[in-house]
Coordinates of C-alpha atoms in Angstrom, one line a residue:
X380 CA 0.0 0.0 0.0
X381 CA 1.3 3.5 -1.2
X382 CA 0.8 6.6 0.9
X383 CA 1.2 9.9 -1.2
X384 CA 2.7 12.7 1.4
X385 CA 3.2 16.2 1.0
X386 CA 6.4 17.1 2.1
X387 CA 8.1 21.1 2.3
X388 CA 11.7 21.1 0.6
X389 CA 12.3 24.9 0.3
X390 CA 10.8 28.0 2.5
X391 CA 9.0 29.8 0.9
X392 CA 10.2 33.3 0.1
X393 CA 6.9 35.7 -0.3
X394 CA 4.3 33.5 -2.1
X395 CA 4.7 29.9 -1.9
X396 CA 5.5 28.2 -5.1
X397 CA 4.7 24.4 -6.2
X398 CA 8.4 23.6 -6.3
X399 CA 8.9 24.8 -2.7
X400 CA 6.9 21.4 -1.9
X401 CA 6.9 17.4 -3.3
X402 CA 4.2 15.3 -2.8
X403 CA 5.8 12.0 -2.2
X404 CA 5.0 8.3 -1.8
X405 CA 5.8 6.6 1.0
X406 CA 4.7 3.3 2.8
X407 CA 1.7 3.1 4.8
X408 CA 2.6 3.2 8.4
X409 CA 2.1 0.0 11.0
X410 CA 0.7 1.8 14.3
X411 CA 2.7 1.0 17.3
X412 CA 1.4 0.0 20.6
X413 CA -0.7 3.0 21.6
X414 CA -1.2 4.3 18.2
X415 CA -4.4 3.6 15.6
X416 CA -3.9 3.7 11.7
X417 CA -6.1 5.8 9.9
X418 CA -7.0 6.8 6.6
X419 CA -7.8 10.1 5.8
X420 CA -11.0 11.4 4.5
X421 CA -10.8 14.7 4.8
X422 CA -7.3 17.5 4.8
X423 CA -7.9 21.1 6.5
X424 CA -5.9 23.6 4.8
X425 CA -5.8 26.8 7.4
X426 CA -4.0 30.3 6.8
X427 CA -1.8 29.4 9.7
X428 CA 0.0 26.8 8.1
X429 CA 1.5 29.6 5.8
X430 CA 3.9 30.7 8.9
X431 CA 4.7 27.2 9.7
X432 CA 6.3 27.2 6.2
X433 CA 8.9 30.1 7.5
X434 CA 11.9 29.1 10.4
X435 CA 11.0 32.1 12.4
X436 CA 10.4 31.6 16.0
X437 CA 6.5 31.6 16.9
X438 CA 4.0 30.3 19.0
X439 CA 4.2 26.8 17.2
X440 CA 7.6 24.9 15.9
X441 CA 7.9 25.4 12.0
X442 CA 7.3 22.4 9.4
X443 CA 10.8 20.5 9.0
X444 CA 12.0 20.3 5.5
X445 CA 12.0 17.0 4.0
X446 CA 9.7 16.2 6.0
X447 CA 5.8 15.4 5.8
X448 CA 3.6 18.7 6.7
X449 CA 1.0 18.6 9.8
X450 CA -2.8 19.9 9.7
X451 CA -6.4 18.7 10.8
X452 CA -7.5 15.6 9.2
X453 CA -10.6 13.7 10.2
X454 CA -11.0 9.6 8.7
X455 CA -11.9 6.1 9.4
X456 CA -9.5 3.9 12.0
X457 CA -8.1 1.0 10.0
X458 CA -5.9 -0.3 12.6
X459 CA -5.7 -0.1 16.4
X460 CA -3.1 -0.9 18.7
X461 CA -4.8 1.2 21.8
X462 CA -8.0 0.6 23.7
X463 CA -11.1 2.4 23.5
X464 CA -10.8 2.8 19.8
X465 CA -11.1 0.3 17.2
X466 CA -11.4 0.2 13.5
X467 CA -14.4 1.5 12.2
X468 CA -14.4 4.7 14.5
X469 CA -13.6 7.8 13.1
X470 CA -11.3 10.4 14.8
X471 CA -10.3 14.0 14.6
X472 CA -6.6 14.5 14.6
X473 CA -3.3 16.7 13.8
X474 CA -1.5 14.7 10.8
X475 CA -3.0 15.8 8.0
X476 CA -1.0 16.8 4.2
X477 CA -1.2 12.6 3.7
X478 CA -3.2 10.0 3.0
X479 CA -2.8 7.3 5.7
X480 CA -1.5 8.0 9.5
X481 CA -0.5 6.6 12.5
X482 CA -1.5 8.7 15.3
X483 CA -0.7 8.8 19.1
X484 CA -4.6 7.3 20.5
X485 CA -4.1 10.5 23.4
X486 CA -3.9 12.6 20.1
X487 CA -7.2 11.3 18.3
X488 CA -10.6 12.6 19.4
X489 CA -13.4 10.1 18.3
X490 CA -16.2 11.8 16.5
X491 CA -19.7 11.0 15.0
X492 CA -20.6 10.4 11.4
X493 CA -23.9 10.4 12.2
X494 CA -24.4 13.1 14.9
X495 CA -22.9 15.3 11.9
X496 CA -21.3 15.0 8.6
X497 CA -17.8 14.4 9.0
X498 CA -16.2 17.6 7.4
X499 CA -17.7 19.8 10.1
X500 CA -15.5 18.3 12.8
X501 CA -12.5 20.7 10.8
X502 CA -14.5 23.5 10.3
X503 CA -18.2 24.6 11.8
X504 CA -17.9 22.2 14.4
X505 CA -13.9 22.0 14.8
X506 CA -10.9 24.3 15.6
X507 CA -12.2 27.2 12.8
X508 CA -15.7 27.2 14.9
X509 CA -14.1 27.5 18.3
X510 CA -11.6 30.1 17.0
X511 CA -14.7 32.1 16.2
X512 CA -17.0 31.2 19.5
X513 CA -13.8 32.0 21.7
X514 CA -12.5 35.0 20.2
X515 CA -15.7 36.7 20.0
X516 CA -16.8 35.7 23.6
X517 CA -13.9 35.2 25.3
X518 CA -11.2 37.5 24.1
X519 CA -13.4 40.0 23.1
X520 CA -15.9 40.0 25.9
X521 CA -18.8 40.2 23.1
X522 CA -21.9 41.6 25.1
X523 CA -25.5 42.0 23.8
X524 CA -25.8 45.2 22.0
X525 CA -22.3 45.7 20.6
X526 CA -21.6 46.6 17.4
X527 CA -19.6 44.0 15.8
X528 CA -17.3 44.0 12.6
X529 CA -15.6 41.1 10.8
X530 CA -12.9 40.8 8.7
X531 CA -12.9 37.8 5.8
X532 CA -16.4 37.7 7.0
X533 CA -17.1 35.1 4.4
X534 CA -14.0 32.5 5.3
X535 CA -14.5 30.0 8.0
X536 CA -13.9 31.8 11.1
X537 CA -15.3 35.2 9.7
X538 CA -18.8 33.6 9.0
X539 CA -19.2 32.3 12.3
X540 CA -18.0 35.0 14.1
X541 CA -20.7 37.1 12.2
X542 CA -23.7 34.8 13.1
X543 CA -22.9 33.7 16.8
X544 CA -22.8 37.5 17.2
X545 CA -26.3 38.1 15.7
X546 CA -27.7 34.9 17.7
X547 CA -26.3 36.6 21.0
X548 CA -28.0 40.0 20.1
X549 CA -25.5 42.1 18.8
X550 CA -26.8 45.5 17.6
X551 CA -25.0 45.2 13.7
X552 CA -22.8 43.4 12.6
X553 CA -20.7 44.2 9.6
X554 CA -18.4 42.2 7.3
X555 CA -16.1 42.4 4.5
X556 CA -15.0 40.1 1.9
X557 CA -13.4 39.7 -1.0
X558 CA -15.9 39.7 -4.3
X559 CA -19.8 40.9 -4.7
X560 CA -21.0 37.2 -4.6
X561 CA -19.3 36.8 -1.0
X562 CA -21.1 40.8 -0.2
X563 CA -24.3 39.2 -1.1
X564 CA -24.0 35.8 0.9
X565 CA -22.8 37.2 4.0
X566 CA -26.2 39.6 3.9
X567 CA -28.7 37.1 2.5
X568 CA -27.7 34.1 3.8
X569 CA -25.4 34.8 7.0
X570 CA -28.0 37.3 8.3
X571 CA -25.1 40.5 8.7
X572 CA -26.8 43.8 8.4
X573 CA -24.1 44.9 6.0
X574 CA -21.3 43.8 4.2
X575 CA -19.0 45.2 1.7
X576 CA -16.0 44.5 -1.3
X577 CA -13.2 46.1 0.4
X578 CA -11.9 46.0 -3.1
X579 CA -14.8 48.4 -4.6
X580 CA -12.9 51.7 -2.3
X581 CA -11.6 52.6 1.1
X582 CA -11.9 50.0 3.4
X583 CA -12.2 53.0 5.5
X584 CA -15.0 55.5 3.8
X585 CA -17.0 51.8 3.2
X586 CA -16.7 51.1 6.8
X587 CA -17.9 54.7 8.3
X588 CA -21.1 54.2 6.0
X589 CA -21.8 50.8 7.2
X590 CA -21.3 51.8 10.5
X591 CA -22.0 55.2 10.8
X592 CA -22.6 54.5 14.6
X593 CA -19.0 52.8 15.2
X594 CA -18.3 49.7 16.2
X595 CA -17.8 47.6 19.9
X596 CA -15.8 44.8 18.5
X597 CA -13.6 44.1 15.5
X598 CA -12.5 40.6 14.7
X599 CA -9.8 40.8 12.7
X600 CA -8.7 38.4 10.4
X601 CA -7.0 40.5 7.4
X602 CA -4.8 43.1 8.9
X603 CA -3.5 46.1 7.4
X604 CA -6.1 49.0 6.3
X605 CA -8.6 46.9 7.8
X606 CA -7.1 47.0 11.0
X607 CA -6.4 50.8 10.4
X608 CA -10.1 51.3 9.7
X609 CA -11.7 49.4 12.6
X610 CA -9.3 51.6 14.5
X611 CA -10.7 54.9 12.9
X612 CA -14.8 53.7 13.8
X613 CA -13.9 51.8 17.6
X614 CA -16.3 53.4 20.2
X615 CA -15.0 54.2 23.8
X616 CA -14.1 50.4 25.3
X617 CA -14.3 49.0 22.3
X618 CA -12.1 45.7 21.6
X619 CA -10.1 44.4 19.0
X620 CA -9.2 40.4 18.4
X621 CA -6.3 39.7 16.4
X622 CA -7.2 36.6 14.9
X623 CA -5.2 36.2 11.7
X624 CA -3.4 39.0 9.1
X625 CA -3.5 37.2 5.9
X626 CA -2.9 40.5 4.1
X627 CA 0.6 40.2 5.3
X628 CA 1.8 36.3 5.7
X629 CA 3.6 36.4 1.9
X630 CA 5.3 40.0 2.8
X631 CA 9.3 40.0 2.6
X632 CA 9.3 43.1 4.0
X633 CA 7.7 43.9 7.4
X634 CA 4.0 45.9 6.8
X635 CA 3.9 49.0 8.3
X636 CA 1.9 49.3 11.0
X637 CA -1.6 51.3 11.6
X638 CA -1.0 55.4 11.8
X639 CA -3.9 55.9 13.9
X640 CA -2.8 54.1 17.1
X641 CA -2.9 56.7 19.2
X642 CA -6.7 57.0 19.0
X643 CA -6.8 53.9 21.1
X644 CA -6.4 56.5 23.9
X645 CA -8.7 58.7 23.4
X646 CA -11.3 55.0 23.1
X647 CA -9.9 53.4 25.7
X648 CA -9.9 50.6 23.5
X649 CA -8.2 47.4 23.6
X650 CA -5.6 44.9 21.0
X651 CA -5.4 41.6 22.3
X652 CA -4.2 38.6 19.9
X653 CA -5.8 35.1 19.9
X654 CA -5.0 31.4 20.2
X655 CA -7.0 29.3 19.8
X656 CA -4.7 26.3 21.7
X657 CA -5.2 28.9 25.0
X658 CA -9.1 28.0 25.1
X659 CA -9.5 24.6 24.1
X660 CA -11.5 24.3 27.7
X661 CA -14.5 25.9 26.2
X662 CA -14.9 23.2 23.7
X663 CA -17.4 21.1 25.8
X664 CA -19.6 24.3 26.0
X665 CA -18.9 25.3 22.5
X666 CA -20.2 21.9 21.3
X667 CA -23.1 22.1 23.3
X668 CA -24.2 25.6 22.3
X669 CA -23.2 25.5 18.9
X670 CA -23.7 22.0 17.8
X671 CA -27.9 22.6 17.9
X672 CA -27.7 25.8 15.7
X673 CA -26.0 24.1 13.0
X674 CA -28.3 20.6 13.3
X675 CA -31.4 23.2 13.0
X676 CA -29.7 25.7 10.4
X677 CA -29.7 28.9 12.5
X678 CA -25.9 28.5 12.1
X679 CA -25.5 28.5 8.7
X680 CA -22.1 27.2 6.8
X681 CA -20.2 26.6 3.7
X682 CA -17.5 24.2 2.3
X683 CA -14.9 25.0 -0.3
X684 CA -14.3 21.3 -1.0
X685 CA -11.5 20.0 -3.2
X686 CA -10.8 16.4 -4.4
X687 CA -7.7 14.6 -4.0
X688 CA -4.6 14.7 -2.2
X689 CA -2.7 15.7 -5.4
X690 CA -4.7 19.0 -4.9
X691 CA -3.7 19.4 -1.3
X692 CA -1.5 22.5 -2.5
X693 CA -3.6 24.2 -4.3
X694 CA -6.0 24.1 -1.9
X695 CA -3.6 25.7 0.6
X696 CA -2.6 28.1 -1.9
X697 CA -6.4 29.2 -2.7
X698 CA -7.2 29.7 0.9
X699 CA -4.2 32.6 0.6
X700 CA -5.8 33.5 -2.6
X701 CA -9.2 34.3 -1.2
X702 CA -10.6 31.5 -3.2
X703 CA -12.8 29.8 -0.7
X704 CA -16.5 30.3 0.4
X705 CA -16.7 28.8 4.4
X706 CA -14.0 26.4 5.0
X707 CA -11.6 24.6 2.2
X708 CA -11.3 21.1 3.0
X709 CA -9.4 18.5 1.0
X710 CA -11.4 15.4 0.4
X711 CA -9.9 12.2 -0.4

């Protein structure tokens, strides 16, 4: 049995390019005592993964060169070597990029096909959906009432953020996005209030008319004028959650920061960055609150799905791109 791999040869220098990575066969693994064999059904691809790709220091140890790459995956157990899983079950788990795995049983969470469809477990109902549920109400110390606006409102995190803000009672909520379609979905199908294409203008001028009142809350997930923009519109003790700054992962040469800092004093306002690995003890509560608004549809989704692990790249690369609707996942 062959198992194709993706593995990283070169760090990447601004935008990644195909011959930066290999995809490469390999033998299937045997799972050692303690570990379970799975195959892989479905591959996350996540914006994070771009600063893996780089050897500076951060809050997670970069991707080793030569080596097979690491991400969400979710498939069937083939093999087991440890108790309380055995083939047939279906797990949640951190070696993704391949098509077969052996993982650590203390590093596989079991999940249910049938209590939801198993692509969910890496996006609405995985570590996208809990970045979302825990920046917002956590980090940002959402309240009823507040104003809330979202960056990438259309990507995985973004749409969520957007909709657990309007089932908690927020007074607007505001997104941006990337094309007119994405505009349209987030108003007529995510429920915000307004939503623009920050590339029609001024991320700024199109924010101040969407929320002439200011905003409580920014969830960013972009960076750059965006950030400088929420800064511009953030109402005394308003918050800002620094999820993600895709705008600026493929820079070689570090983005300037906002020029309107200083009127964080005059809001009292607040910066704080996010992790989602710092709040994984809200996940029992997260799955119980959120779980029944996406069985009943009042938390809507969407899937960017792409077939094949030949495709992994690509996938990762459209993700960068702005390509996806909801969450890109790699189906195999």
């Amino acid at each position: 049995m062959i198992n194709r791999e993706w593995h990283l040869l070169s760090r990447p220098a601004g935008w990644p390019k195909p011959e930066d990575f290999a995809l490469v066969e390999a033998e299937v693994p045997t799972p050692r005592e303690g570990q379970v064999l799975v195959r892989n059904r479905y591959l996350s691809v996540d914006p994070y993964m771009r600063g893996r790709m780089s050897a500076a220091k951060s809050y997670v140890a970069p991707f080793e060169l030569g080596k097979v790459m690491q991400g969400g995956a979710v498939g069937e157990v083939i093999e087991s070597n440890a108790e309380g899983i055995e083939p047939g079950d279906h797990v949640l788990h951190f070696l993704g990029w391949r098509e077969y795995a052996a993982v650590d049983a203390k590093h596989a969470v079991k999940v249910d096909p049938q209590a939801a469809p198993l692509s969910t477990y890496l996006g609405v109902l995985g570590m996208t959906g809990l970045t979302a549920y825990a920046g917002l109400l956590r980090t940002a110390a959402f309240k009823e009432g507040d104003s809330v606006f979202v960056s990438g409102a259309a990507g995985a995190v973004g749409s969520q953020v957007g909709q657990i803000a309007k089932l908690k009672g927020a007074s607007r909520v505001i997104g941006s996005a990337g094309s007119d379609d994405k505009v349209k979905l987030l108003v007529e199908e995510y429920g915000f209030d307004a939503a623009f294409n920050y590339k029609n203008g001024s991320v700024a001028e199109q924010l101040r008319e969407a929320a002439p009142d200011g905003v409580d809350v920014y969830f960013d997930n972009v960076g750059g004028d965006h950030l400088e923009a929420a800064i511009g519109q953030l109402n005394e003790g308003g918050r800002i959650v620094i999820c993600g700054m895709i705008s600026v992962y493929n820079n070689t040469e570090p983005a300037p920061g906002p020029k309107n800092l200083a009127r964080l004093i005059q809001t009292r306002g607040r910066i704080e960055g996010l992790l989602v690995g710092d709040h994984y003890d809200l996940q029992p509560q997260f799955v119980q609150e959120v779980g029944p608004w996406v069985a009943s549809g009042a938390l809507k989704y969407r899937e960017t799905v792409v077939e094949g692990i030949e495709n992994n790249l690509e996938a990762f690369l459209g993700v960068l791109r702005g390509d996806n609707t909801g969450k890109m996942i790699v189906q195999l």
